[in-house]
mmCIF file of C-alpha atoms in Angstrom:
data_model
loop_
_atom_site.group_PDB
_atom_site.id
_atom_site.type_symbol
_atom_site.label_atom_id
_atom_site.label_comp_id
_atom_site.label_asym_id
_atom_site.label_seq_id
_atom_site.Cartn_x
_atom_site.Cartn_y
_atom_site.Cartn_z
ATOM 1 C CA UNK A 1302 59.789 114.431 12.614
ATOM 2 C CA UNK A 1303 60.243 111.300 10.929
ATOM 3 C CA UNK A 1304 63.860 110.273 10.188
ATOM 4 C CA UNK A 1305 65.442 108.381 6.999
ATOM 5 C CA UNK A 1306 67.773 106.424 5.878
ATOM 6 C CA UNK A 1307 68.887 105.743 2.264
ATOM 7 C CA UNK A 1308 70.627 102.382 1.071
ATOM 8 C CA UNK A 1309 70.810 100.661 -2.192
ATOM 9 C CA UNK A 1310 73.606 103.421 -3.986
ATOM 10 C CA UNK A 1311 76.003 101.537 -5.685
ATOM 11 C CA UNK A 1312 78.602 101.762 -8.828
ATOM 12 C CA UNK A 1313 77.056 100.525 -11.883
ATOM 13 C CA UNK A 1314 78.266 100.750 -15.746
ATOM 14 C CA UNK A 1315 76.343 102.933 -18.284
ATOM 15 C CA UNK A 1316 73.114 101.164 -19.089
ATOM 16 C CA UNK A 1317 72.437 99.100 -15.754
ATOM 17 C CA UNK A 1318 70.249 99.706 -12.774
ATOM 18 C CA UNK A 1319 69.680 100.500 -9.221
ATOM 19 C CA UNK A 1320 67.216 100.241 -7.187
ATOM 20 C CA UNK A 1321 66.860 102.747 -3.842
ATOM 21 C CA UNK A 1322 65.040 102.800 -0.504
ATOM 22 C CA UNK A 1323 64.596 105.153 2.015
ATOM 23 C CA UNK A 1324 63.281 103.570 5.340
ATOM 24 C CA UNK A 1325 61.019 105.846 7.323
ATOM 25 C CA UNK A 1326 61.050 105.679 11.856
ATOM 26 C CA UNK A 1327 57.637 105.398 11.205
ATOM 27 C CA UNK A 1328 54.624 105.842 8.425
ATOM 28 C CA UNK A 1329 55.030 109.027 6.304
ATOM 29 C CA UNK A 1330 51.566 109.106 5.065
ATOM 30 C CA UNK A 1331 50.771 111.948 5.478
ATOM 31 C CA UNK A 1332 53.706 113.663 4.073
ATOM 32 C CA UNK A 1333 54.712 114.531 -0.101
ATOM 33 C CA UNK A 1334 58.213 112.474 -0.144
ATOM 34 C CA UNK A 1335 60.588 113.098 -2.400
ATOM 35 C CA UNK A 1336 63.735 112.420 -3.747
ATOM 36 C CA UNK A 1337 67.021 115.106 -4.501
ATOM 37 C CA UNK A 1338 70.532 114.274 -6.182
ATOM 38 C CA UNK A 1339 73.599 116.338 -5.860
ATOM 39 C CA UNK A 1340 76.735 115.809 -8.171
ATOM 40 C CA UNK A 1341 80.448 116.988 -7.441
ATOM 41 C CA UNK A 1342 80.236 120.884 -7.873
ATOM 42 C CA UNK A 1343 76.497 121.263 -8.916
ATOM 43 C CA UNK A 1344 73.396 122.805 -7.465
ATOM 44 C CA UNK A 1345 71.054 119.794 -5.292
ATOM 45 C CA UNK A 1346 69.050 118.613 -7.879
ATOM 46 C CA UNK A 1347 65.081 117.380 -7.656
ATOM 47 C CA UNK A 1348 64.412 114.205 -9.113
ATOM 48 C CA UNK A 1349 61.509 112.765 -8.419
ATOM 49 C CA UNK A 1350 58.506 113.250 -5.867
ATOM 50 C CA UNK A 1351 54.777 111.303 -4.766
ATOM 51 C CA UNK A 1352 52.071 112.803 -2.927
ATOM 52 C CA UNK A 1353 50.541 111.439 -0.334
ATOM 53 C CA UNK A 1354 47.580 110.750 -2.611
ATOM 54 C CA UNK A 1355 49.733 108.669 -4.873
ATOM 55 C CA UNK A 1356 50.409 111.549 -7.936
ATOM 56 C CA UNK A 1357 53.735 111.028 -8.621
ATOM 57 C CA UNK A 1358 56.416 113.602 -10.853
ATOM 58 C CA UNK A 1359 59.646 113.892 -12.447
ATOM 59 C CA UNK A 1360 62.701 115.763 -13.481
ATOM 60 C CA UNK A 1361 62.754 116.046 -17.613
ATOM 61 C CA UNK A 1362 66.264 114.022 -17.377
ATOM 62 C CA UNK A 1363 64.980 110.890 -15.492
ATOM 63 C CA UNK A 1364 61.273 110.914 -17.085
ATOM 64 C CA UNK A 1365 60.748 107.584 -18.225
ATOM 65 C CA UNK A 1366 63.932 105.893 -16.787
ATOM 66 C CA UNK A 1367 63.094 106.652 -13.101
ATOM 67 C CA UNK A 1368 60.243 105.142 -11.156
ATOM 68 C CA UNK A 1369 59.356 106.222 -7.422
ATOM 69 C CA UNK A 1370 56.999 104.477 -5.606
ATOM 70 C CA UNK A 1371 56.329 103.125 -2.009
ATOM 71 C CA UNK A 1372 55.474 99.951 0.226
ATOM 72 C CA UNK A 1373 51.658 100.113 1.227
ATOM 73 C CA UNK A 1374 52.830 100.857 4.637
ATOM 74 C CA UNK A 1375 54.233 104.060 4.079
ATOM 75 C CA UNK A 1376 57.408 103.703 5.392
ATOM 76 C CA UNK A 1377 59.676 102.575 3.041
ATOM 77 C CA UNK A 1378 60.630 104.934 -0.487
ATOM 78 C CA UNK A 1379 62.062 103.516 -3.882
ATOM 79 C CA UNK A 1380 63.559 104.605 -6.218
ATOM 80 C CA UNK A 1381 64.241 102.558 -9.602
ATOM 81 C CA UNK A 1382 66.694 104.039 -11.587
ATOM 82 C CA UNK A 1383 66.898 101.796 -14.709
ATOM 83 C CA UNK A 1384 69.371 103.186 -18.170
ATOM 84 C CA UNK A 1385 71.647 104.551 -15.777
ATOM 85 C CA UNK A 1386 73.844 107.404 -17.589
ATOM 86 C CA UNK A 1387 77.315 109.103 -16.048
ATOM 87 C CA UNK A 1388 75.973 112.137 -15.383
ATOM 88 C CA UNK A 1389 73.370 110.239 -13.068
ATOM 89 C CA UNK A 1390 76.187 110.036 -10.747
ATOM 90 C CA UNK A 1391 75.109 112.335 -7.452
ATOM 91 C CA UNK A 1392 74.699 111.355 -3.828
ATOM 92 C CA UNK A 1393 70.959 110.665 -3.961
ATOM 93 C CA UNK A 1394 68.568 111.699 -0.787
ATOM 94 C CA UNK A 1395 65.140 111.316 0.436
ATOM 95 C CA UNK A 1396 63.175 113.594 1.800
ATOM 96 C CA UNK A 1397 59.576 114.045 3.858
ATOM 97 C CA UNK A 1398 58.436 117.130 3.862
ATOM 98 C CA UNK A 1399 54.622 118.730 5.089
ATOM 99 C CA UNK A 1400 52.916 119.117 2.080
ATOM 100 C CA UNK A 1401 53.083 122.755 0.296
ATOM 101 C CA UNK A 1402 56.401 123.503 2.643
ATOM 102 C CA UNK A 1403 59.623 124.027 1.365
ATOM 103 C CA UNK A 1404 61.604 120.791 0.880
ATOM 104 C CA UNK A 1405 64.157 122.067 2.874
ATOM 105 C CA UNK A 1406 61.905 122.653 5.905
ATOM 106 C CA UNK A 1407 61.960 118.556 5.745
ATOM 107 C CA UNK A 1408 63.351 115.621 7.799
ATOM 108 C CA UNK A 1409 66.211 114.369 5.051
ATOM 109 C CA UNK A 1410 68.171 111.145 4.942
ATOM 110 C CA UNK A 1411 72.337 110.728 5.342
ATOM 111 C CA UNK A 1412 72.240 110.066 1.314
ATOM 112 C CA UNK A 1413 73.607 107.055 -0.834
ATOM 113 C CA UNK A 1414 75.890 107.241 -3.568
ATOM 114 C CA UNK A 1415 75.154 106.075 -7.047
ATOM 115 C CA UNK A 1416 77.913 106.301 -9.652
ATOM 116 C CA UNK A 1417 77.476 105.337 -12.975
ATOM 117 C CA UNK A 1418 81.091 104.551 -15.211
ATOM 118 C CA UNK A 1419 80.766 104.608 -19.404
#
């Protein structure tokens, strides 16, 4: 399995930007990667996701403010998160997963923490 590992979380005020990776052992091409949040108290929550033939797709709260994409290697994940709100605040993890598996049959990262202040 290949193995993750998130950086880039930060605390940022209401309106700014982040910018996350996700560092793959070794090329993921092959696999749909994705990335989950989960806040205080609340259900894990999928965010954002690309296939390995470049599709990408979002949650309705991020569309538009959100941007995943990768290097051309395949083994490194970003997420931009740009017109960051509060309730954006969640420990944020990637995830590679075998295509048409459940995500949680996946190799996921540690997470990195992202919270936004108004």
């Amino acid at each position: 399995q290949v193995q993750l590992v998130e950086s880039g979380g930060g605390s940022v005020q209401s309106g700014g930007s982040l910018r996350l990776s996700c560092a793959a052992s070794r090329s993921y091409s092959s696999y749909c990667m994705g990335w989950f949040r989960q806040a205080p108290g609340k259900e894990r929550e999928w965010v954002a996701q690309v296939l390995p033939s470049g599709p990408t797709n979002y949650a309705d709260p991020v569309k538009g403010r959100f941007t995943i994409s990768q290097d051309n290697a395949k083994s490194t994940l970003y997420l931009q998160m740009n017109t960051l709100k509060p309730e954006d605040t969640a420990m944020y993890y990637c995830v590679a997963v075998q295509c048409r598996h459940p995500w949680d049959t996946g190799s996921w990262g540690q997470g990195t923490q992202v919270t936004v202040s108004s």
